[in-house]
Amino acid sequence: MPSGSEQTGNYDVVIIGGGVSGMYAVHHFREMGLSVRAYDGASDVGGTWWYNRYPGARVDGPGSPYYCFTFSDDLMEEWDWDETQSEGKDVLAYLEYVASKFDLRKDIQFETWVEDVEYDEATQRWTIGTNRGDRVTARFVICASGALSTQNMPNYEGIQDFAGEVYHTGNWPREEVSFEGKRVAVMGTGSSGIQAIPEIAKIADHVTVLQRTAQFAFPAGNRSLTEEDRQNARKAWEETKAMMVAHPGGFPHKGNELAALDFTEEERQAHFEKLWKIGSFHFFLNGYNDVATSEEANASMSNFVRGKIREIVKDPETADKLMPDHYVMTKRPILENGYWHAYNRDNVELVDLREDGIERFTENSVVTATSGEHPIDMLVLATGFDAISGTLLKLNPKGRGGVSLKDRWTERFHNFMGMTIKDFPNLFMIHGPGSPGVFYNMPLGAERQMGWIGEFIQFLEKNGHGAAEPTAESEEAWGNEVQGIANATLFPKTDSWWTGANVEGKPRYFSAYLGGGIYYMRIADIAARDYDGYTFEPTK
Ligand code: NA7
């Protein structure tokens, strides 16, 4: 245990996490007049952006300036974004600026891991213990611990014996990592691997890409923002915010009425061609709205991207290995900045692990079944996360009667509205399973969930309720609603971190609320009906 501050104290709200959601939680609950204390394992604010400092890390959604907080118009006025797909370091600089402007750091304790979260029925308070020996209590706990924060580590024979440098993209060192003159293996071709590979290839002697699943990736279409772009975004900010709130994904977009099935295949391919040139999320925002539900529409988009891969990647054998065979969009859509072109470099080699699996690692190489020994100096693990539920389970709160979340969540992540759990009164999840989470513009989603929780807390105080938790029936109905929406789409048909398939032993089902904006109507409606679905206990 590190030597520590060993604080004690009683707070209204304890917040776990100092990333985008945790930062907003500190601000929001403080504004409500509540006493708050937040904890984060990192040395400063930023969460995901603090940890994921790998080369090539960028916003990979509709991008700047709309991946941002909306609660303060000053921020929009004051902050100058340089590019549409901002680099990780720029997002971090923005978050540091927000922390300073709103003096958030004074209520966040860094380099501190929460290890115990335990409910005491007698006092209706949670006790929170940390690795530094702190022991504080709180009436409310906010788990803003990140949907993508527990790294997924591969477990190949001999991997521990590899004596070279090893880095996970999700926990990248603060110090400069040099690729100069090195032979680097990158394992994983999700968003992180696909962003990192072209950057590493520019410097390293040799890059061996260890690919388990070939992916669809779309041009990021990154461009510099001019002063005129920024001024226009500022002028339209009120309108844009309203548009974001109305959009199913929380994006600055009017919504998409186009269905692929209303067009001929020729027309569709011409439309995709146009979108490919623009890049960014236009493929999803302005593509066709039935790609995730209709096999025909999906095949049309998939074929287009496969054609593009063949067009860009010069070596046909490599292009063959890069052909994805799942439904496009049913794994997290990826934006690339030179990924496909990287395979035209002499120093990039692709190993298709489905055909040529890893047998073992040695001190200085990775050995695969058919191509044999690949000598390497560095291993970059872009192997993703135990997503959505992983970090919450690591916190393993103990609720009523000492019941542990690990015991409640063996087969399903039972919850109500993706925010609350039976037997865990007054504990709230941000971007948890059962919420839109990663399917929504995450800063905006965090603000909206926090707004709902704040009103719930006011309701509890006004009515003399000391504790509130959902009923088993409301959890079951919510779970069915989430599944009902997901099962009408192609998403559950594909192995992905959305379905938990990337982590051995994890329940395999699609746990996110795909209804997007409908989610916020649903939770507002539940609030309007005096929080129907909850049981309340008077303040003791
Ligand atoms: P992802 O999207 O989960 O990608 C992880 C990649 O690592 C993916 O290609 C995996 O293959 C691969 N992987 C995972 N475990 C292994 C093992 N054991 N062996 C070989 N390959 C493996 O994580 P990212 O960090 O790229 O992206 C996460 C999110 O961060 C992203 O969606 C953005 O929202 C930001 P698989 O596909 O599982 O077969």
Coordinates of C-alpha atoms and ligand atoms in Angstrom, one line a residue:
M1 CA 0.0 0.0 0.0
P2 CA 1.5 3.4 -1.0
S3 CA 2.1 5.7 1.9
G4 CA -0.9 8.0 1.9
S5 CA -2.9 10.8 3.0
E6 CA -5.3 8.6 5.0
Q7 CA -8.1 11.0 5.0
T8 CA -11.4 10.4 6.8
G9 CA -14.5 12.5 6.3
N10 CA -18.2 12.4 5.5
Y11 CA -19.4 13.7 2.2
D12 CA -22.7 14.0 0.4
V13 CA -21.3 12.5 -2.8
V14 CA -18.2 10.5 -3.5
I15 CA -17.3 10.3 -7.2
I16 CA -15.1 7.5 -8.5
G17 CA -13.2 8.8 -11.6
G18 CA -11.7 12.1 -12.7
G19 CA -12.3 11.8 -16.4
V20 CA -14.9 13.6 -18.4
S21 CA -17.8 12.2 -16.4
G22 CA -16.1 12.5 -13.0
M23 CA -15.1 16.1 -13.7
Y24 CA -18.6 17.1 -14.6
A25 CA -19.9 15.3 -11.5
V26 CA -17.6 17.3 -9.3
H27 CA -18.9 20.5 -10.9
H28 CA -22.5 19.6 -11.0
F29 CA -23.0 18.3 -7.4
R30 CA -20.9 21.1 -6.0
E31 CA -23.2 23.6 -7.8
M32 CA -26.1 21.9 -6.1
G33 CA -24.5 22.8 -2.8
L34 CA -23.4 19.2 -2.0
S35 CA -20.1 18.3 -0.5
V36 CA -18.1 16.1 -2.9
R37 CA -14.9 14.1 -3.0
A38 CA -13.6 12.4 -6.1
Y39 CA -10.8 9.8 -6.5
D40 CA -8.8 8.9 -9.6
G41 CA -5.8 6.6 -10.1
A42 CA -4.2 8.9 -12.6
S43 CA -2.0 11.9 -11.6
D44 CA -4.4 14.4 -13.1
V45 CA -7.8 14.8 -14.8
G46 CA -8.6 13.3 -18.1
G47 CA -9.5 9.7 -17.6
T48 CA -9.4 8.0 -21.0
W49 CA -7.4 10.9 -22.4
W50 CA -4.9 10.7 -19.6
Y51 CA -4.2 7.0 -20.1
N52 CA -4.5 6.5 -23.9
R53 CA -1.5 8.5 -25.0
Y54 CA -0.4 6.1 -27.7
P55 CA 0.7 7.6 -31.0
G56 CA -2.2 8.4 -33.3
A57 CA -4.8 8.7 -30.5
R58 CA -7.5 11.0 -31.7
V59 CA -11.2 11.8 -31.2
D60 CA -12.8 9.2 -33.5
G61 CA -16.4 10.4 -33.6
P62 CA -18.0 13.5 -35.2
G63 CA -15.2 15.4 -33.5
S64 CA -14.2 18.8 -32.4
P65 CA -15.6 21.2 -31.4
Y66 CA -18.6 18.9 -30.5
Y67 CA -16.8 16.3 -28.3
C68 CA -16.9 18.7 -25.4
F69 CA -18.8 19.9 -22.4
T70 CA -22.0 21.9 -23.1
F71 CA -22.7 23.1 -19.6
S72 CA -20.6 26.3 -20.0
D73 CA -21.0 28.5 -23.0
D74 CA -17.8 30.2 -21.9
L75 CA -15.9 27.1 -22.8
M76 CA -17.1 27.2 -26.4
E77 CA -16.1 30.9 -26.5
E78 CA -12.7 30.4 -24.9
W79 CA -11.3 27.2 -26.3
D80 CA -9.8 27.0 -29.7
W81 CA -9.8 23.6 -31.3
D82 CA -7.2 23.1 -34.0
E83 CA -8.6 20.1 -35.9
T84 CA -11.8 18.2 -36.5
Q85 CA -10.4 14.9 -35.1
S86 CA -8.4 16.4 -32.3
E87 CA -5.3 14.6 -31.0
G88 CA -5.5 13.0 -27.6
K89 CA -3.0 15.6 -26.2
D90 CA -5.3 18.4 -27.3
V91 CA -8.4 16.9 -25.7
L92 CA -6.3 16.4 -22.5
A93 CA -5.2 20.1 -22.7
Y94 CA -8.9 21.1 -23.0
L95 CA -9.8 19.0 -20.0
E96 CA -7.0 20.5 -18.0
Y97 CA -8.2 23.9 -18.9
V98 CA -11.8 23.0 -17.7
A99 CA -10.3 21.6 -14.4
S100 CA -8.5 24.9 -13.8
K101 CA -11.3 27.2 -14.9
F102 CA -13.8 25.5 -12.5
D103 CA -11.2 24.7 -9.8
L104 CA -12.1 21.0 -10.0
R105 CA -8.8 19.6 -8.7
K106 CA -9.3 20.8 -5.2
D107 CA -12.0 18.1 -4.8
I108 CA -10.3 15.3 -6.6
Q109 CA -7.7 13.1 -5.0
F110 CA -5.3 11.7 -7.6
E111 CA -3.1 8.6 -7.7
T112 CA -5.7 7.0 -5.5
W113 CA -7.6 3.8 -6.3
V114 CA -10.9 3.1 -4.7
E115 CA -10.7 -0.5 -3.3
D116 CA -13.8 -0.8 -1.2
V117 CA -17.3 0.5 -1.6
E118 CA -19.6 -0.8 1.1
Y119 CA -23.1 0.1 2.1
D120 CA -24.2 0.4 5.7
E121 CA -27.9 -0.1 6.1
A122 CA -28.0 1.3 9.6
T123 CA -26.7 4.7 8.6
Q124 CA -27.8 4.6 4.9
R125 CA -24.3 5.6 4.0
W126 CA -21.6 4.2 1.8
T127 CA -18.0 3.7 3.1
I128 CA -15.3 4.2 0.6
G129 CA -11.8 2.8 1.2
T130 CA -8.8 3.6 -1.0
N131 CA -5.3 2.0 -1.5
R132 CA -3.8 5.0 0.4
G133 CA -5.7 4.2 3.5
D134 CA -8.5 6.8 3.1
R135 CA -11.8 5.9 4.6
V136 CA -14.7 8.2 4.0
T137 CA -18.4 8.0 4.0
A138 CA -21.0 9.3 1.5
R139 CA -24.7 9.3 1.1
F140 CA -24.4 9.0 -2.7
V141 CA -21.8 7.3 -4.8
I142 CA -21.2 8.1 -8.5
C143 CA -19.3 5.5 -10.4
A144 CA -17.8 7.6 -13.2
S145 CA -15.1 5.0 -13.6
G146 CA -15.1 4.7 -17.4
A147 CA -16.7 2.4 -19.9
L148 CA -13.2 1.6 -21.4
S149 CA -10.7 1.7 -18.6
T150 CA -9.9 -1.8 -17.5
Q151 CA -7.3 -3.1 -20.0
N152 CA -7.8 -6.5 -21.6
M153 CA -4.5 -8.4 -21.4
P154 CA -3.8 -11.3 -23.7
N155 CA -2.6 -14.5 -22.2
Y156 CA -0.4 -16.3 -24.7
E157 CA 2.2 -18.9 -23.7
G158 CA 5.5 -17.3 -22.8
I159 CA 4.2 -13.7 -23.1
Q160 CA 5.6 -13.0 -19.6
D161 CA 9.0 -14.1 -20.8
F162 CA 9.2 -11.6 -23.5
A163 CA 12.1 -9.3 -22.4
G164 CA 11.5 -6.4 -24.8
E165 CA 9.4 -3.3 -24.1
V166 CA 5.6 -4.0 -23.7
Y167 CA 3.0 -1.3 -23.7
H168 CA -0.8 -1.4 -23.7
T169 CA -2.4 1.4 -25.7
G170 CA -4.8 2.0 -22.8
N171 CA -2.1 2.6 -20.3
W172 CA 0.6 4.3 -22.4
P173 CA 3.7 5.7 -20.6
R174 CA 3.9 9.4 -19.8
E175 CA 7.5 9.4 -21.1
E176 CA 8.3 9.4 -24.8
V177 CA 8.4 5.9 -26.3
S178 CA 11.0 5.6 -29.1
F179 CA 10.3 3.3 -32.0
E180 CA 13.5 4.3 -33.8
G181 CA 15.4 1.3 -35.2
K182 CA 13.0 -1.1 -33.5
R183 CA 11.0 -4.1 -34.6
V184 CA 7.6 -3.6 -33.2
A185 CA 4.6 -6.1 -33.0
V186 CA 1.2 -4.5 -32.6
M187 CA -1.5 -6.9 -31.4
G188 CA -5.0 -5.8 -32.1
T189 CA -6.7 -4.0 -34.9
G190 CA -9.6 -2.1 -33.2
S191 CA -9.7 1.7 -33.0
S192 CA -6.5 2.0 -31.0
G193 CA -4.4 -0.4 -33.2
I194 CA -5.7 1.2 -36.4
Q195 CA -4.8 4.6 -35.1
A196 CA -1.4 3.6 -33.8
I197 CA -0.1 1.3 -36.6
P198 CA 0.5 4.0 -39.3
E199 CA 2.2 6.3 -36.8
I200 CA 4.5 3.6 -35.5
A201 CA 5.3 2.4 -39.1
K202 CA 6.6 5.9 -39.9
I203 CA 9.4 5.5 -37.5
A204 CA 10.0 1.8 -36.6
D205 CA 12.3 -0.4 -38.6
H206 CA 9.6 -3.1 -38.9
V207 CA 6.0 -3.5 -37.8
T208 CA 4.3 -6.9 -37.5
V209 CA 0.6 -6.5 -37.1
L210 CA -1.0 -9.4 -35.3
Q211 CA -4.6 -9.3 -36.5
R212 CA -7.3 -11.5 -34.9
T213 CA -10.3 -9.9 -36.7
A214 CA -10.1 -7.9 -39.9
Q215 CA -12.0 -4.7 -39.5
F216 CA -13.9 -2.1 -41.4
A217 CA -12.3 1.4 -41.1
F218 CA -13.3 4.6 -42.7
P219 CA -11.2 7.7 -43.6
A220 CA -11.1 10.0 -40.6
G221 CA -11.3 13.0 -42.9
N222 CA -9.4 15.0 -40.3
R223 CA -8.8 18.7 -41.3
S224 CA -7.6 21.8 -39.6
L225 CA -10.2 24.2 -38.2
T226 CA -9.8 27.8 -39.3
E227 CA -10.6 30.8 -37.3
E228 CA -13.7 31.2 -39.5
D229 CA -14.8 27.6 -38.7
R230 CA -14.5 28.4 -35.0
Q231 CA -16.4 31.6 -35.2
N232 CA -19.2 29.9 -37.2
A233 CA -19.4 27.1 -34.6
R234 CA -19.6 29.7 -31.9
K235 CA -22.4 31.7 -33.6
A236 CA -24.4 28.5 -34.2
W237 CA -23.7 27.1 -30.7
E238 CA -27.3 27.5 -29.3
E239 CA -28.8 25.9 -32.3
T240 CA -26.1 23.2 -32.4
K241 CA -26.7 22.2 -28.7
A242 CA -30.4 21.8 -29.4
M243 CA -29.6 19.6 -32.4
M244 CA -27.3 17.5 -30.3
V245 CA -29.9 16.9 -27.7
A246 CA -32.5 16.0 -30.3
H247 CA -30.1 13.6 -32.2
P248 CA -30.2 9.9 -31.4
G249 CA -26.4 9.8 -30.9
G250 CA -26.1 13.3 -29.3
F251 CA -24.3 14.6 -32.4
P252 CA -24.7 17.9 -34.2
H253 CA -26.8 16.5 -37.0
K254 CA -30.4 16.7 -38.1
G255 CA -30.9 12.9 -38.3
N256 CA -31.0 10.7 -41.4
E257 CA -34.1 9.8 -43.4
L258 CA -32.3 7.8 -46.1
A259 CA -33.0 4.1 -46.2
A260 CA -30.7 2.0 -48.4
L261 CA -33.5 -0.2 -49.6
D262 CA -35.2 2.8 -51.3
F263 CA -32.2 3.0 -53.7
T264 CA -30.6 0.8 -56.4
E265 CA -27.3 -0.8 -55.7
E266 CA -25.6 1.5 -58.2
E267 CA -27.1 4.6 -56.4
R268 CA -25.9 3.3 -53.1
Q269 CA -22.4 2.7 -54.2
A270 CA -22.3 6.3 -55.7
H271 CA -23.5 7.7 -52.4
F272 CA -20.9 5.7 -50.4
E273 CA -18.2 7.0 -52.7
K274 CA -19.2 10.6 -52.0
L275 CA -19.1 9.9 -48.2
W276 CA -15.8 8.1 -48.4
K277 CA -14.3 11.3 -49.8
I278 CA -15.6 13.4 -47.0
G279 CA -14.7 10.9 -44.3
S280 CA -15.3 11.2 -40.6
F281 CA -18.7 9.9 -39.2
H282 CA -20.5 11.0 -42.3
F283 CA -20.7 7.4 -43.3
F284 CA -22.9 6.7 -40.4
L285 CA -24.7 10.1 -40.0
N286 CA -25.4 10.6 -43.7
G287 CA -25.2 7.0 -44.9
Y288 CA -28.3 4.9 -44.7
N289 CA -30.4 4.5 -41.5
D290 CA -31.1 0.8 -42.1
V291 CA -27.5 -0.4 -42.3
A292 CA -27.6 -1.8 -38.7
T293 CA -31.0 -3.5 -39.3
S294 CA -31.2 -4.8 -42.8
E295 CA -28.9 -7.5 -44.1
E296 CA -29.2 -6.2 -47.6
A297 CA -28.3 -2.6 -46.7
N298 CA -25.5 -3.9 -44.5
A299 CA -24.1 -6.0 -47.4
S300 CA -24.1 -3.0 -49.6
M301 CA -22.0 -0.9 -47.3
S302 CA -19.7 -3.8 -46.4
N303 CA -19.0 -4.6 -50.1
F304 CA -18.2 -0.9 -50.7
V305 CA -15.6 -0.9 -48.0
R306 CA -14.1 -4.2 -49.0
G307 CA -13.8 -2.8 -52.5
K308 CA -11.9 0.2 -51.1
I309 CA -9.5 -2.0 -49.2
R310 CA -8.7 -3.9 -52.4
E311 CA -8.3 -0.6 -54.2
I312 CA -5.9 0.9 -51.7
V313 CA -3.8 -2.1 -50.5
K314 CA -1.5 -3.1 -53.4
D315 CA -0.5 -6.6 -52.3
P316 CA -3.6 -8.8 -53.1
E317 CA -2.6 -11.4 -50.5
T318 CA -2.4 -8.8 -47.8
A319 CA -5.7 -7.3 -49.0
D320 CA -7.3 -10.8 -48.7
K321 CA -6.3 -11.1 -45.1
L322 CA -7.7 -7.6 -44.4
M323 CA -11.2 -8.5 -45.6
P324 CA -13.7 -8.2 -42.8
D325 CA -16.4 -10.8 -42.7
H326 CA -18.8 -9.5 -40.0
Y327 CA -21.7 -7.0 -40.5
V328 CA -20.3 -3.6 -40.9
M329 CA -21.1 -1.3 -38.0
T330 CA -21.7 -4.2 -35.6
K331 CA -18.2 -3.7 -34.2
R332 CA -17.3 -0.1 -33.1
P333 CA -16.9 1.9 -36.4
I334 CA -13.3 2.9 -36.8
L335 CA -11.8 6.1 -38.3
E336 CA -8.4 5.7 -39.9
N337 CA -5.6 8.1 -40.8
G338 CA -3.5 6.2 -43.2
Y339 CA -4.1 2.7 -41.9
W340 CA -4.9 1.0 -45.2
H341 CA -2.0 2.8 -46.9
A342 CA 0.4 1.6 -44.2
Y343 CA 0.2 -1.9 -45.7
N344 CA 1.8 -0.5 -48.9
R345 CA 5.0 0.2 -46.9
D346 CA 7.9 -2.2 -47.0
N347 CA 8.3 -2.3 -43.3
V348 CA 4.7 -3.4 -42.4
E349 CA 3.8 -7.1 -42.3
L350 CA 0.4 -8.5 -41.5
V351 CA -0.1 -11.8 -39.7
D352 CA -3.6 -13.1 -39.8
L353 CA -4.0 -14.9 -36.5
R354 CA -7.0 -16.9 -37.7
E355 CA -4.8 -18.7 -40.3
D356 CA -1.5 -18.3 -38.6
G357 CA -2.1 -18.3 -34.8
I358 CA 0.3 -17.4 -32.1
E359 CA 2.0 -20.4 -30.6
R360 CA 4.1 -18.7 -28.1
F361 CA 6.3 -15.7 -27.2
T362 CA 10.0 -16.1 -26.5
E363 CA 12.4 -13.6 -24.9
N364 CA 12.8 -11.8 -28.2
S365 CA 10.1 -13.0 -30.6
V366 CA 6.6 -14.1 -31.3
V367 CA 6.2 -17.5 -32.9
T368 CA 3.2 -18.2 -35.1
A369 CA 1.9 -21.5 -36.5
T370 CA 2.9 -21.1 -40.2
S371 CA 5.1 -18.1 -40.6
G372 CA 7.3 -19.1 -37.6
E373 CA 9.5 -16.8 -35.6
H374 CA 9.1 -13.0 -35.9
P375 CA 11.9 -11.3 -33.9
I376 CA 10.7 -8.2 -32.1
D377 CA 12.0 -5.6 -29.7
M378 CA 8.7 -4.2 -28.6
L379 CA 5.2 -5.5 -28.2
V380 CA 2.3 -3.0 -28.4
L381 CA -0.9 -4.4 -27.0
A382 CA -3.9 -2.7 -28.6
T383 CA -6.1 -5.4 -27.2
G384 CA -8.9 -3.2 -25.8
F385 CA -10.8 -3.3 -22.6
D386 CA -13.0 -5.3 -20.3
A387 CA -15.6 -2.7 -21.5
I388 CA -18.7 -1.2 -19.8
S389 CA -19.0 -3.6 -16.9
G390 CA -15.3 -4.4 -16.2
T391 CA -14.3 -1.5 -14.0
L392 CA -17.6 -1.5 -12.1
L393 CA -17.0 -5.1 -11.2
K394 CA -13.4 -4.3 -10.3
L395 CA -14.8 -1.8 -7.8
N396 CA -17.1 -4.6 -6.6
P397 CA -19.4 -2.6 -4.4
K398 CA -21.1 -4.4 -1.5
G399 CA -24.7 -3.5 -1.1
R400 CA -27.5 -4.4 1.2
G401 CA -26.8 -7.4 3.4
G402 CA -23.2 -7.3 2.1
V403 CA -24.3 -8.6 -1.4
S404 CA -21.5 -8.1 -3.8
L405 CA -21.9 -6.8 -7.4
K406 CA -19.8 -9.7 -8.6
D407 CA -22.5 -12.1 -7.3
R408 CA -25.4 -10.1 -8.7
W409 CA -23.8 -9.7 -12.2
T410 CA -22.8 -13.3 -13.0
E411 CA -25.0 -13.8 -16.1
R412 CA -26.6 -10.4 -16.7
F413 CA -25.7 -6.9 -15.6
H414 CA -29.0 -6.3 -13.8
N415 CA -29.9 -2.6 -13.5
F416 CA -32.5 0.0 -14.0
M417 CA -32.0 2.7 -16.7
G418 CA -28.3 1.8 -16.8
M419 CA -27.8 3.9 -13.7
T420 CA -29.1 2.1 -10.6
I421 CA -29.0 -1.4 -9.2
K422 CA -31.3 -3.2 -6.8
D423 CA -29.7 -3.7 -3.3
F424 CA -27.2 -0.9 -4.0
P425 CA -29.2 2.2 -2.8
N426 CA -28.1 5.6 -3.8
L427 CA -25.3 4.3 -6.0
F428 CA -25.3 5.5 -9.6
M429 CA -23.4 4.4 -12.7
I430 CA -22.4 6.8 -15.5
H431 CA -22.3 5.1 -19.0
G432 CA -23.1 1.8 -17.3
P433 CA -24.6 -1.3 -18.9
G434 CA -28.2 -0.6 -19.8
S435 CA -27.5 3.0 -20.8
P436 CA -26.6 4.4 -24.3
G437 CA -23.0 4.8 -22.9
V438 CA -20.6 4.5 -25.8
F439 CA -23.4 4.8 -28.4
Y440 CA -23.9 8.4 -27.4
N441 CA -21.7 11.5 -27.5
M442 CA -20.1 10.7 -24.2
P443 CA -19.5 14.2 -22.6
L444 CA -23.1 15.1 -23.4
G445 CA -24.4 11.8 -22.2
A446 CA -22.5 12.2 -18.9
E447 CA -24.0 15.7 -18.4
R448 CA -27.5 14.4 -19.1
Q449 CA -27.2 11.5 -16.8
M450 CA -25.8 13.7 -14.0
G451 CA -28.6 16.1 -14.5
W452 CA -31.1 13.3 -14.0
I453 CA -29.3 12.0 -10.9
G454 CA -29.1 15.6 -9.4
E455 CA -32.9 15.9 -9.7
F456 CA -33.4 12.5 -8.2
I457 CA -31.3 13.5 -5.2
Q458 CA -33.4 16.7 -4.8
F459 CA -36.5 14.5 -4.9
L460 CA -35.2 12.2 -2.2
E461 CA -34.3 15.1 0.0
K462 CA -37.6 16.9 -0.5
N463 CA -39.5 13.7 0.4
G464 CA -37.4 12.7 3.4
H465 CA -36.2 9.5 1.6
G466 CA -32.9 8.3 3.0
A467 CA -32.4 5.6 0.4
A468 CA -33.7 4.6 -3.0
E469 CA -33.2 1.6 -5.2
P470 CA -35.0 0.0 -8.1
T471 CA -37.3 -3.0 -7.7
A472 CA -36.4 -6.4 -9.2
E473 CA -39.4 -6.0 -11.6
S474 CA -38.2 -2.7 -12.9
E475 CA -34.7 -4.1 -13.5
E476 CA -36.2 -7.0 -15.4
A477 CA -38.5 -4.8 -17.5
W478 CA -35.5 -2.6 -18.3
G479 CA -33.3 -5.5 -19.3
N480 CA -36.1 -6.8 -21.6
E481 CA -36.4 -3.3 -23.2
V482 CA -32.7 -3.1 -23.8
Q483 CA -32.7 -6.6 -25.3
G484 CA -35.8 -5.9 -27.4
I485 CA -34.2 -2.9 -29.0
A486 CA -30.8 -4.7 -29.6
N487 CA -32.4 -7.8 -31.0
A488 CA -34.1 -5.8 -33.7
T489 CA -30.7 -5.0 -35.1
L490 CA -27.6 -6.9 -36.4
F491 CA -25.4 -5.8 -33.4
P492 CA -25.9 -8.9 -31.2
K493 CA -24.9 -11.2 -34.1
T494 CA -21.2 -10.1 -34.0
D495 CA -18.5 -10.8 -31.5
S496 CA -17.4 -7.5 -30.1
W497 CA -16.6 -5.7 -26.9
W498 CA -20.2 -4.4 -27.0
T499 CA -21.3 -8.0 -26.6
G500 CA -18.6 -8.9 -24.1
A501 CA -17.2 -11.5 -26.5
N502 CA -13.6 -10.1 -26.3
V503 CA -13.2 -11.2 -22.6
E504 CA -13.1 -14.8 -21.7
G505 CA -15.9 -15.8 -19.3
K506 CA -17.8 -12.6 -19.6
P507 CA -21.6 -12.8 -20.1
R508 CA -22.1 -12.6 -23.9
Y509 CA -24.9 -10.3 -24.6
F510 CA -25.5 -6.8 -25.9
S511 CA -26.0 -4.7 -22.9
A512 CA -26.2 -1.1 -24.2
Y513 CA -29.4 0.8 -24.7
L514 CA -29.5 1.4 -28.5
G515 CA -32.5 3.7 -28.4
G516 CA -30.2 6.7 -28.2
G517 CA -32.3 9.9 -27.6
I518 CA -35.3 7.8 -26.6
Y519 CA -33.4 6.8 -23.5
Y520 CA -33.5 10.4 -22.3
M521 CA -37.2 10.6 -22.9
R522 CA -37.7 7.3 -21.0
I523 CA -35.7 8.4 -17.9
A524 CA -37.5 11.8 -17.9
D525 CA -40.8 10.0 -18.1
I526 CA -39.9 7.8 -15.1
A527 CA -38.9 10.9 -13.1
A528 CA -42.2 12.6 -14.1
R529 CA -44.0 9.6 -12.7
D530 CA -42.4 10.2 -9.3
Y531 CA -39.6 7.8 -10.1
D532 CA -41.8 4.8 -10.8
G533 CA -39.9 1.6 -10.5
Y534 CA -38.1 2.6 -7.3
T535 CA -38.6 1.7 -3.6
F536 CA -37.9 4.3 -1.0
E537 CA -36.8 4.1 2.6
P538 CA -37.4 7.0 5.0
T539 CA -34.3 8.8 6.3
K540 CA -33.1 7.0 9.5
Ligands
NA7_1 P1 -11.0 -3.0 -29.3 O1 -11.8 -2.3 -30.3 O2 -11.6 -3.9 -28.4 O3 -9.8 -3.7 -30.1 C1 -9.0 -4.6 -29.6 C2 -8.3 -5.4 -30.6 O4 -7.5 -6.4 -30.0 C3 -9.3 -6.2 -31.5 O5 -8.7 -6.2 -32.8 C4 -9.2 -7.6 -30.9 O6 -9.6 -8.6 -31.7 C5 -7.8 -7.7 -30.5 N1 -7.5 -8.7 -29.5 C6 -8.1 -8.7 -28.2 N2 -7.6 -9.7 -27.5 C7 -6.7 -10.4 -28.3 C8 -5.9 -11.5 -28.2 N3 -5.9 -12.2 -27.1 N4 -5.2 -11.9 -29.3 C9 -5.2 -11.2 -30.4 N5 -5.9 -10.1 -30.6 C10 -6.7 -9.7 -29.6 O7 -10.1 -1.9 -28.4 P2 -9.5 -0.5 -28.9 O8 -8.7 -0.1 -27.7 O9 -9.0 -0.6 -30.2 O10 -10.8 0.4 -28.9 C11 -11.6 0.6 -27.8 C12 -12.5 1.8 -28.0 O11 -11.7 2.9 -27.6 C13 -12.9 2.2 -29.3 O12 -14.0 1.5 -29.8 C14 -13.1 3.6 -29.2 O13 -14.4 3.9 -28.7 C15 -12.1 4.1 -28.2 P3 -11.2 -9.1 -31.8 O14 -11.8 -8.1 -32.7 O15 -11.7 -9.1 -30.4 O16 -11.1 -10.4 -32.4

